[in-house]
mmCIF file of C-alpha atoms in Angstrom:
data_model
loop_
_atom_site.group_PDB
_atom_site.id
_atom_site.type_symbol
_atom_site.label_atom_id
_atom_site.label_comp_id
_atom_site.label_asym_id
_atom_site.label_seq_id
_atom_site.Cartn_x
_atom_site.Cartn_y
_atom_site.Cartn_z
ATOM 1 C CA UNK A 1 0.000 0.000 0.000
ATOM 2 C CA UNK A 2 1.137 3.506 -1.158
ATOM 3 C CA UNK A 3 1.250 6.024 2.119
ATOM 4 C CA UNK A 4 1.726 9.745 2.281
ATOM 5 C CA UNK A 5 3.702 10.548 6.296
ATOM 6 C CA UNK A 6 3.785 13.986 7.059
ATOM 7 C CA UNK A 7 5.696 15.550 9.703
ATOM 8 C CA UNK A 8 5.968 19.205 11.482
ATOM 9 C CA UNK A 9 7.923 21.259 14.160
ATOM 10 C CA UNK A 10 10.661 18.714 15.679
ATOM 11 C CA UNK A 11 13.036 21.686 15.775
ATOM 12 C CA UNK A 12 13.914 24.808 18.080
ATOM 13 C CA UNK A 13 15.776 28.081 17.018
ATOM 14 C CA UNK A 14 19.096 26.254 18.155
ATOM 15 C CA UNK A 15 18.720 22.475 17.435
ATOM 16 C CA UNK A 16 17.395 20.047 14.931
ATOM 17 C CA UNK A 17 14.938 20.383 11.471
ATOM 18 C CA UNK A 18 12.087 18.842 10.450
ATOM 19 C CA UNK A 19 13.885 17.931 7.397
ATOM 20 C CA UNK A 20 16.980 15.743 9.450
ATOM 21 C CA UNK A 21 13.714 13.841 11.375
ATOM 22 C CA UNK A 22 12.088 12.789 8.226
ATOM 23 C CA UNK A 23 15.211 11.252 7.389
ATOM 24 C CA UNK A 24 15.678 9.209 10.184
ATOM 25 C CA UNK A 25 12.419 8.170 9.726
ATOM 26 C CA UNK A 26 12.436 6.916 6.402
ATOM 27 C CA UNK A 27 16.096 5.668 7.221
ATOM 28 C CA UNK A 28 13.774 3.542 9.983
ATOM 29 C CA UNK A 29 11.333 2.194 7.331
ATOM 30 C CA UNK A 30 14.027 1.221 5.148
ATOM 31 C CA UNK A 31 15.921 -0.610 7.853
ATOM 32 C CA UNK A 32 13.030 -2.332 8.962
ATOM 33 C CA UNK A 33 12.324 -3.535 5.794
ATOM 34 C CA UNK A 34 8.775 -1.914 5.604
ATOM 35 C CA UNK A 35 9.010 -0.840 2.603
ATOM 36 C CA UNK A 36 10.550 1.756 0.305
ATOM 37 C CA UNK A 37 10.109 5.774 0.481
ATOM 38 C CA UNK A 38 10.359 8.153 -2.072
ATOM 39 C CA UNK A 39 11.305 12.037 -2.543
ATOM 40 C CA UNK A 40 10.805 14.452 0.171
ATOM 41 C CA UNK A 41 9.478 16.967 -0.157
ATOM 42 C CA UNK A 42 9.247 20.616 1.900
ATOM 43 C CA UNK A 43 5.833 22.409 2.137
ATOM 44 C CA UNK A 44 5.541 26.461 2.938
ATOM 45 C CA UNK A 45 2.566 27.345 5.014
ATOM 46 C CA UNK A 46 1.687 30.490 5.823
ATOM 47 C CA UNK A 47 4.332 33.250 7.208
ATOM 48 C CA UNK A 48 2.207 34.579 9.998
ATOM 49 C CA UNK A 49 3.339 36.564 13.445
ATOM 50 C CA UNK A 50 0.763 34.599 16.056
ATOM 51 C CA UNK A 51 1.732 31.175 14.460
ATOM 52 C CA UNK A 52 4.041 29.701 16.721
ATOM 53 C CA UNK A 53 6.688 28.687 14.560
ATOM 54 C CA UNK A 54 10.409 28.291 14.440
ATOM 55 C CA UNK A 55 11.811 30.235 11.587
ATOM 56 C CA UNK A 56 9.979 29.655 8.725
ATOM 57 C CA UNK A 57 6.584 27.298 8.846
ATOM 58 C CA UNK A 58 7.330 24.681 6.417
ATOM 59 C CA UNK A 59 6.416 21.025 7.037
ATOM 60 C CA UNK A 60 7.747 17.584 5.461
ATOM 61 C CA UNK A 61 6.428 14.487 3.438
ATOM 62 C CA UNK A 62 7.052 11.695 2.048
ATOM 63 C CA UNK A 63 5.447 8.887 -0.029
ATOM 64 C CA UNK A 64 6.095 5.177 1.061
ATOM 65 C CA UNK A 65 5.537 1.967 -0.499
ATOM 66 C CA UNK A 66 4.869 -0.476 2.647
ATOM 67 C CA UNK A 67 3.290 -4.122 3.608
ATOM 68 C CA UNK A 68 -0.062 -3.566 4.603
ATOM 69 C CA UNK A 69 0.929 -5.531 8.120
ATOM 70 C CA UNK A 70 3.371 -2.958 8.855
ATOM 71 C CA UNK A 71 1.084 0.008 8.770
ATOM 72 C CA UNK A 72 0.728 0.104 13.252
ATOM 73 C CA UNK A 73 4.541 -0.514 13.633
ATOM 74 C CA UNK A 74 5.769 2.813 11.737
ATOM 75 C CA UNK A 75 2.956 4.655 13.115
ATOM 76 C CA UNK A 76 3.484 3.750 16.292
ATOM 77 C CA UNK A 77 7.979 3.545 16.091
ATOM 78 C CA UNK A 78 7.536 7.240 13.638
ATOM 79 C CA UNK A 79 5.560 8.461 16.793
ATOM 80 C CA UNK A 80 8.465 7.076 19.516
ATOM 81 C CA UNK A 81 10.836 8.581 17.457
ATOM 82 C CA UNK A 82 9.278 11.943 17.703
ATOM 83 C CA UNK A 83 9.060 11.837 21.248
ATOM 84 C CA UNK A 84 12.425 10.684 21.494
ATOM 85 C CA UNK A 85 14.225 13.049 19.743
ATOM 86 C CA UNK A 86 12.699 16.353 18.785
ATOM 87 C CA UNK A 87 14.193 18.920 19.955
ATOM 88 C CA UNK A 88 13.293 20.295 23.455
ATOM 89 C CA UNK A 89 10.673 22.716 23.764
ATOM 90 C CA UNK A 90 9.106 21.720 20.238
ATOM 91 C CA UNK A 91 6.040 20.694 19.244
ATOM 92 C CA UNK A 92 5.921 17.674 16.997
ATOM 93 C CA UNK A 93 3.108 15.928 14.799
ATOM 94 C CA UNK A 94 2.807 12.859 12.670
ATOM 95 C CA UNK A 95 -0.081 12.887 9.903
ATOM 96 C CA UNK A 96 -0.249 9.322 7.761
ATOM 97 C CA UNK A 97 -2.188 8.532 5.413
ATOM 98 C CA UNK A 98 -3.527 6.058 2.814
ATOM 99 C CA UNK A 99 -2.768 6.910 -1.192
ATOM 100 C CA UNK A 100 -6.471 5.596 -1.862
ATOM 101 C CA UNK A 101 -8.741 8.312 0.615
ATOM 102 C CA UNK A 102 -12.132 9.112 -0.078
ATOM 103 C CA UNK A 103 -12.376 12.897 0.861
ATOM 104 C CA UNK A 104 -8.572 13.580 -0.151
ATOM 105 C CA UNK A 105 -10.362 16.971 -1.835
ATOM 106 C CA UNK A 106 -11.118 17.424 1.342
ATOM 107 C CA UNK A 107 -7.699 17.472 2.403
ATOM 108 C CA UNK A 108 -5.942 18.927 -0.324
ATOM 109 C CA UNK A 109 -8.058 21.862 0.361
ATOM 110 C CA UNK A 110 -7.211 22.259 4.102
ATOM 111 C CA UNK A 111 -3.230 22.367 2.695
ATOM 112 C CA UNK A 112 -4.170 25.161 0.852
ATOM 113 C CA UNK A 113 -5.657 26.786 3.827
ATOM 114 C CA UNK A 114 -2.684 26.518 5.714
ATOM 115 C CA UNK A 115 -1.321 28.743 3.360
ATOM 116 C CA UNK A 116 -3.570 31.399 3.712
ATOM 117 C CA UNK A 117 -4.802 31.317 7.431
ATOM 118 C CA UNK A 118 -4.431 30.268 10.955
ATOM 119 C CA UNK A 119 -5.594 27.204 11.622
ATOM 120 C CA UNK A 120 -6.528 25.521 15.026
ATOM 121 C CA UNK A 121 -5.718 21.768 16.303
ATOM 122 C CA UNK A 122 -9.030 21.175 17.101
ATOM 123 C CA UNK A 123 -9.375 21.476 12.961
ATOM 124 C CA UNK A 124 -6.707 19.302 12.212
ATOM 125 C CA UNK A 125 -8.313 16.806 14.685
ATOM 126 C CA UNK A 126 -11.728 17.215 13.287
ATOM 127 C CA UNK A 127 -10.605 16.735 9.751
ATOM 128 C CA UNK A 128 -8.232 13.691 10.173
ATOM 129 C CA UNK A 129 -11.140 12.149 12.286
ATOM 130 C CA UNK A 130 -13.466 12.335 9.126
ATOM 131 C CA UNK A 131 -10.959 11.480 6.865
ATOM 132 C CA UNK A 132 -9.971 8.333 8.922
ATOM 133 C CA UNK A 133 -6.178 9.857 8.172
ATOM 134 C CA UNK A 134 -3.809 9.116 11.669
ATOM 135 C CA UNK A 135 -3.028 12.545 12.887
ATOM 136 C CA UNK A 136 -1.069 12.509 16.426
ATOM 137 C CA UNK A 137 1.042 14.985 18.660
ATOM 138 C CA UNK A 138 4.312 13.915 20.326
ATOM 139 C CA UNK A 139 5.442 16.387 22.794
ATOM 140 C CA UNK A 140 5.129 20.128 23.472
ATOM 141 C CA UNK A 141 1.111 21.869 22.633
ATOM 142 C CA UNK A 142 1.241 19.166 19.644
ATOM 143 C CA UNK A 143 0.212 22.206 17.280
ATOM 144 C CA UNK A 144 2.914 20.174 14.968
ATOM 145 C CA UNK A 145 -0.408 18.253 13.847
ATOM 146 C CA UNK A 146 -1.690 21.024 11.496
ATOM 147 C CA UNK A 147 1.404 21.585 9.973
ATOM 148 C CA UNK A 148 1.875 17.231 9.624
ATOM 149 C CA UNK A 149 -1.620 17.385 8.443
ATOM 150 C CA UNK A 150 -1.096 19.942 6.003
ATOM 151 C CA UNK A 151 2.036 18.696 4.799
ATOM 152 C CA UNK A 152 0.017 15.283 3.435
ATOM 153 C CA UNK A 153 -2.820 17.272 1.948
ATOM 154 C CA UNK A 154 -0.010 19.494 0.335
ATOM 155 C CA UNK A 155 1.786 17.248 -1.321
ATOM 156 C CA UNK A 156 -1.473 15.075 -2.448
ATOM 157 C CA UNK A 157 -1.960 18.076 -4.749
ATOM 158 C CA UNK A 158 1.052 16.863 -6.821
ATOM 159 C CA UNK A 159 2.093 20.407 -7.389
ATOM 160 C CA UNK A 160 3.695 21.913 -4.236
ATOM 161 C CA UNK A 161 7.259 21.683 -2.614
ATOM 162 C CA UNK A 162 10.373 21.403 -3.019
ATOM 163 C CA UNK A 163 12.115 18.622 -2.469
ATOM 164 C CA UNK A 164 14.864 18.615 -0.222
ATOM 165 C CA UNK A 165 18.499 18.192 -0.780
ATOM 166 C CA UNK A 166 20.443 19.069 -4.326
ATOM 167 C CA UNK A 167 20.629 17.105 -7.187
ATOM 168 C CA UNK A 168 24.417 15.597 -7.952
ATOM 169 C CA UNK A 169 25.212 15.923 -11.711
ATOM 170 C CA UNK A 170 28.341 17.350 -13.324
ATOM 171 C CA UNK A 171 30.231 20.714 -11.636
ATOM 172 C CA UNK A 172 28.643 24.231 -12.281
ATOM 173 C CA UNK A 173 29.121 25.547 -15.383
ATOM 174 C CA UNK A 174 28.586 22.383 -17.277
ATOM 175 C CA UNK A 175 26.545 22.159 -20.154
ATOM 176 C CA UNK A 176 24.414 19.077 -20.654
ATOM 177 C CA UNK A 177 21.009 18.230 -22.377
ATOM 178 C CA UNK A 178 17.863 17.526 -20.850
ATOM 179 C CA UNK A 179 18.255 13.402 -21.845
ATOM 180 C CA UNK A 180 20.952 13.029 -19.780
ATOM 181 C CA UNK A 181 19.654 15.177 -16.950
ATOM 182 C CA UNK A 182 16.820 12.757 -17.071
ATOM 183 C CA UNK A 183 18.822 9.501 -17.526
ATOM 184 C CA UNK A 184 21.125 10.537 -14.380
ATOM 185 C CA UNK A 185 19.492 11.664 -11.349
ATOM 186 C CA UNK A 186 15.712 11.516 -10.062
ATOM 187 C CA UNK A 187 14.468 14.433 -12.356
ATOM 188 C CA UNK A 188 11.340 13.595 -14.555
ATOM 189 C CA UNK A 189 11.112 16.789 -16.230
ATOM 190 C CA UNK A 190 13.148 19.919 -17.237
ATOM 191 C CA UNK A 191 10.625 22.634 -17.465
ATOM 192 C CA UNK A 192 10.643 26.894 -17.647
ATOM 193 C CA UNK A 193 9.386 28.814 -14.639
ATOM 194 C CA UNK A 194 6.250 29.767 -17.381
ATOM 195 C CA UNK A 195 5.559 26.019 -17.926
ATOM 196 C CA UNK A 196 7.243 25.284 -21.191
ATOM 197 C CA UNK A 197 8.814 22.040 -20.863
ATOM 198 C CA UNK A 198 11.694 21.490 -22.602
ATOM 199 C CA UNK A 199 12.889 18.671 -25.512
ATOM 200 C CA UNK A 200 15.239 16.225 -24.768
ATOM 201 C CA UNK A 201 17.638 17.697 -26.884
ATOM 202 C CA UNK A 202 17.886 20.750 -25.477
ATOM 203 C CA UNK A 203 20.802 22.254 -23.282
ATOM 204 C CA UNK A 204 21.082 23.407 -20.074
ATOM 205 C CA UNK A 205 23.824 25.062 -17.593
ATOM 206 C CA UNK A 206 24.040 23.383 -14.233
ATOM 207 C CA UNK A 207 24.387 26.073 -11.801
ATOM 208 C CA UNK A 208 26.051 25.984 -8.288
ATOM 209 C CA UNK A 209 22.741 24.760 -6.486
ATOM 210 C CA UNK A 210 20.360 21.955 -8.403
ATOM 211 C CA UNK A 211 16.770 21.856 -6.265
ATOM 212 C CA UNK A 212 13.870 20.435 -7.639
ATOM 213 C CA UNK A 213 10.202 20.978 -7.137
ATOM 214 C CA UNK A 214 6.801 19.220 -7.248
ATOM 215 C CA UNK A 215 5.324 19.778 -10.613
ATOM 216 C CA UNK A 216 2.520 17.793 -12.328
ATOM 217 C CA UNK A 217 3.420 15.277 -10.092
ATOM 218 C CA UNK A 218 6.806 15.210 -11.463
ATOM 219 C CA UNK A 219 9.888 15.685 -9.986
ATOM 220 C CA UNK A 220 10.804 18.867 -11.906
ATOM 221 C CA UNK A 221 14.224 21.022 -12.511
ATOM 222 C CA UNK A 222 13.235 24.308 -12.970
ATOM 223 C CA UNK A 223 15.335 26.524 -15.499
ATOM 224 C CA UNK A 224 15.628 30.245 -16.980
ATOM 225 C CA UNK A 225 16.820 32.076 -19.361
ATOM 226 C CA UNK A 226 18.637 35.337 -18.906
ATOM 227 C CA UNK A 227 17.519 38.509 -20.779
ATOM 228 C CA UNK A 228 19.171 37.861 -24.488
ATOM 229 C CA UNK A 229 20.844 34.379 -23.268
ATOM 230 C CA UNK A 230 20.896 31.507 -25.316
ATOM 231 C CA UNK A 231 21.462 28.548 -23.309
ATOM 232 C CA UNK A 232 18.963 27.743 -20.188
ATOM 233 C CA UNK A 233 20.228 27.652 -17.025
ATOM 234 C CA UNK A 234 18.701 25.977 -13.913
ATOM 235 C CA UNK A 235 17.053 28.452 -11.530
ATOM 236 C CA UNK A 236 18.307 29.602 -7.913
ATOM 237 C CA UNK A 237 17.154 28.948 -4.844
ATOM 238 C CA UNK A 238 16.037 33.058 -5.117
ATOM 239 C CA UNK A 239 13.746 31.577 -8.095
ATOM 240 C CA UNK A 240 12.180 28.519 -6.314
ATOM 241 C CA UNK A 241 11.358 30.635 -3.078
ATOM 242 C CA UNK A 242 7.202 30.213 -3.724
ATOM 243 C CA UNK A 243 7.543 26.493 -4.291
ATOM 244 C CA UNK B 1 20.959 49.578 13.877
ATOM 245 C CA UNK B 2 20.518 51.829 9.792
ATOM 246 C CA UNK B 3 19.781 48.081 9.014
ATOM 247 C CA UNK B 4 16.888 47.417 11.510
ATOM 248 C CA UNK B 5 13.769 48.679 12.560
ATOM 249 C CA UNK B 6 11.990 47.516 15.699
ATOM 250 C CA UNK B 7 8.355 46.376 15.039
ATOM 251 C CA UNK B 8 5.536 46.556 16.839
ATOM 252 C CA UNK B 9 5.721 43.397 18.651
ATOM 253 C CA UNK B 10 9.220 45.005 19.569
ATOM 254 C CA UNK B 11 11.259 42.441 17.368
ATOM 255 C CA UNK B 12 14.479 43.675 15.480
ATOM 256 C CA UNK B 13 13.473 43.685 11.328
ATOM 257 C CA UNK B 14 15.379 43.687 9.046
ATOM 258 C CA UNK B 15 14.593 46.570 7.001
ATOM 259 C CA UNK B 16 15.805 45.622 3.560
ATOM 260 C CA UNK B 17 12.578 42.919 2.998
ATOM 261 C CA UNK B 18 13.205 39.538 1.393
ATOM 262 C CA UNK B 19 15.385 40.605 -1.530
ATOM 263 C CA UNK B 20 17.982 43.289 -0.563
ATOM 264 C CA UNK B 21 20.817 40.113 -1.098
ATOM 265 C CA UNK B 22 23.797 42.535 -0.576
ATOM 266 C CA UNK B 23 23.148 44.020 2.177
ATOM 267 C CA UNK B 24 21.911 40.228 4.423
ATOM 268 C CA UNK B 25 25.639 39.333 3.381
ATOM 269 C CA UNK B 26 27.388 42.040 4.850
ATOM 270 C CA UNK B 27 25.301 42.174 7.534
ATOM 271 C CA UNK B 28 26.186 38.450 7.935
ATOM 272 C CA UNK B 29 29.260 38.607 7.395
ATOM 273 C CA UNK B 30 30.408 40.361 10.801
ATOM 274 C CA UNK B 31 27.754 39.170 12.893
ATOM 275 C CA UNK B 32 29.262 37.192 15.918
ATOM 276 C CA UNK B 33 26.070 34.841 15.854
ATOM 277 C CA UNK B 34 25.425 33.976 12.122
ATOM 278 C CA UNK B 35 24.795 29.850 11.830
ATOM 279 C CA UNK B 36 23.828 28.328 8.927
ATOM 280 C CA UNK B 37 19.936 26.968 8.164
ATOM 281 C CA UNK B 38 19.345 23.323 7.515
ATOM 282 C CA UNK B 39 20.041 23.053 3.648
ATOM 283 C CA UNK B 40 16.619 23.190 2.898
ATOM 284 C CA UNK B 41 15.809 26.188 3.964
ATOM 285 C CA UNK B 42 18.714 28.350 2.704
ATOM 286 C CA UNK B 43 17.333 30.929 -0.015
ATOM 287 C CA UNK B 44 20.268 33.375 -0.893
ATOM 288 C CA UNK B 45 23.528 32.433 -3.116
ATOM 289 C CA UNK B 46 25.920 33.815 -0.731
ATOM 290 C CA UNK B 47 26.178 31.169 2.219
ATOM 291 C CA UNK B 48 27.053 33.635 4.801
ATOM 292 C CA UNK B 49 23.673 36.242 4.386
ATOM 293 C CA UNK B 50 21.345 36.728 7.403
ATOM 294 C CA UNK B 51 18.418 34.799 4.701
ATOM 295 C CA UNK B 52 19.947 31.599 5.592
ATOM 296 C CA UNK B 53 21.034 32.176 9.574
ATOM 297 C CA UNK B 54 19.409 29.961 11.316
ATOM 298 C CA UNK B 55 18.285 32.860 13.678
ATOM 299 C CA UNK B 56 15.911 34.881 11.669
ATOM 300 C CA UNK B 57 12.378 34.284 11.231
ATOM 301 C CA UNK B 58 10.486 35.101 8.143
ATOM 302 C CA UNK B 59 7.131 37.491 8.256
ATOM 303 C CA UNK B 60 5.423 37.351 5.058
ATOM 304 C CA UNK B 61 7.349 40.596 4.056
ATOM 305 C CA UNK B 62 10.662 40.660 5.890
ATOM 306 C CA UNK B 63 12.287 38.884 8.605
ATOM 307 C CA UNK B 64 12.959 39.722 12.445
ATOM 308 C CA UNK B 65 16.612 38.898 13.880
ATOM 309 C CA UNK B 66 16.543 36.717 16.764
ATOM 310 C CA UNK B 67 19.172 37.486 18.273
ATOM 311 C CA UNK B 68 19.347 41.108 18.200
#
């Protein structure tokens, strides 16, 4: 079965990131033998002064491929790690949930609300309830759960985040075309901030920084051209600040 | 303090917004408490800018310095 885990606020201004406890977590699925995870990817939530986070609101998800019989163990080991090792005075929350979900609308539309206003627990609770979606708190006010929450519906829209880390292709500078971009790293498509996605002939300079985003449900390289340039070039982390 | 303004929750802000790039480098540059962001959440070119310390926190518009 195909799962989405979404995870929120393990850090504090001095210690940890969301990002690093994702990590360990899919590290732990892997271990275990649960299954296999895919790409994760960071979500941006609204940038608001009486929302209680960190530094800058985002939450994390990722998509596994697990044995149905497994299901209770990572909820329940993802939830011990949480508790174990967020960092202290944060406020962590686990959201998983099943690919297949009637009322994933539902949900997809309360990620895009978390963009645009502040939310409460009790609405995360409410929600997840409905939805039959696992949504639990692991230390701290547990206001992680909207973000965790969010993070699922968010990337169940197949056109939001980036994912983190960088790509690892060739040194800056180099140019390459799109085939081989494709044929050697996780990147589905090459495509232009405006949406034109490019042949697999065409050329692109690799600049110091390769991130990719969430497109189309795609793992996408964004790329621009400079005023009277000639050759794309892939964009900056300046460019992919909205994603 | 030409840099910073305080707001009206009395937090230090940064004055220049979310894309005056040279300034958040120099600035960074000879603070004593500049720490680099997880990866993920760095968003300027220059490593060492006050956009990726670890110590500011975004507003929708700017960003207020933690420890100032």
């Amino acid at each position: 079965m195909k799962i989405y885990v979404g995870i929120d606020d393990t850090d504090n201004i001095n210690q940890g990131a969301t990002g690093e406890s994702a990590k360990q977590i899919i590290k732990m699925i892997e271990d275990q033998r649960w299954g296999s995870c895919q790409g994760l990817t960071r979500h941006q939530l609204l940038l608001h002064p009486d929302i209680a986070y960190t530094s800058h609101n985002s939450s994390m998800c990722f998509v596994a491929e697990i044995e149905t019989i497994y299901l209770e163990s990572l909820i329940e080991e993802a939830g011990k790690f949480l508790e174990r090792y967020s960092a202290p005075g944060s406020d962590p929350g686990l959201c998983v949930a099943r690919e297949k979900l009637e009322g994933a609308h539902d949900l997809i539309t309360y990620g895009y609300e978390t963009k645009k206003r502040i939310m409460t627990k009790d609405e995360a609770y409410e929600l997840a309830g409905k939805l039959g979606v696992h949504l639990s708190e692991h230390g701290g006010t547990g206001l992680g759960v909207i973000g965790a929450l969010a993070g699922v519906g968010l990337r169940m829209t197949n056109n939001d985040g980036r994912f983190a880390g960088k790509l690892k292709l060739k040194p800056p500078g180099t140019i390459i075309d799109v085939a081989e971009i494709k044929s050697s790293s996780p990147v589905e498509s090459v495509q232009s901030m405006d949406g034109y996605v490019l042949r697999r002939d065409e050329r692109v300079r690799l600049g110091e920084k390769l991130k990719t985003v969430l497109l189309d449900g795609k793992r996408t390289l964004l790329v621009y051209r400079r005023e009277s340039g000639l050759v794309w070039e892939t964009c900056t982390n300046a460019h992919l600040r909205s994603y | 303090m030409d840099s910073w303004v305080k707001n009206e929750r009395g937090q230090v802000q940064f004055k220049g917004g979310r894309h005056d790039w040279s300034k958040a480098a120099q600035i960074a540059a000879n603070c004593p408490y500049f720490l680099l962001d997880d990866e993920d959440e760095l968003v300027a070119e220059e490593e060492i800018s006050c956009y990726n310390c670890r110590f500011r926190r975004w507003t929708e518009q700017f960003f207020v310095c933690l420890k100032r």
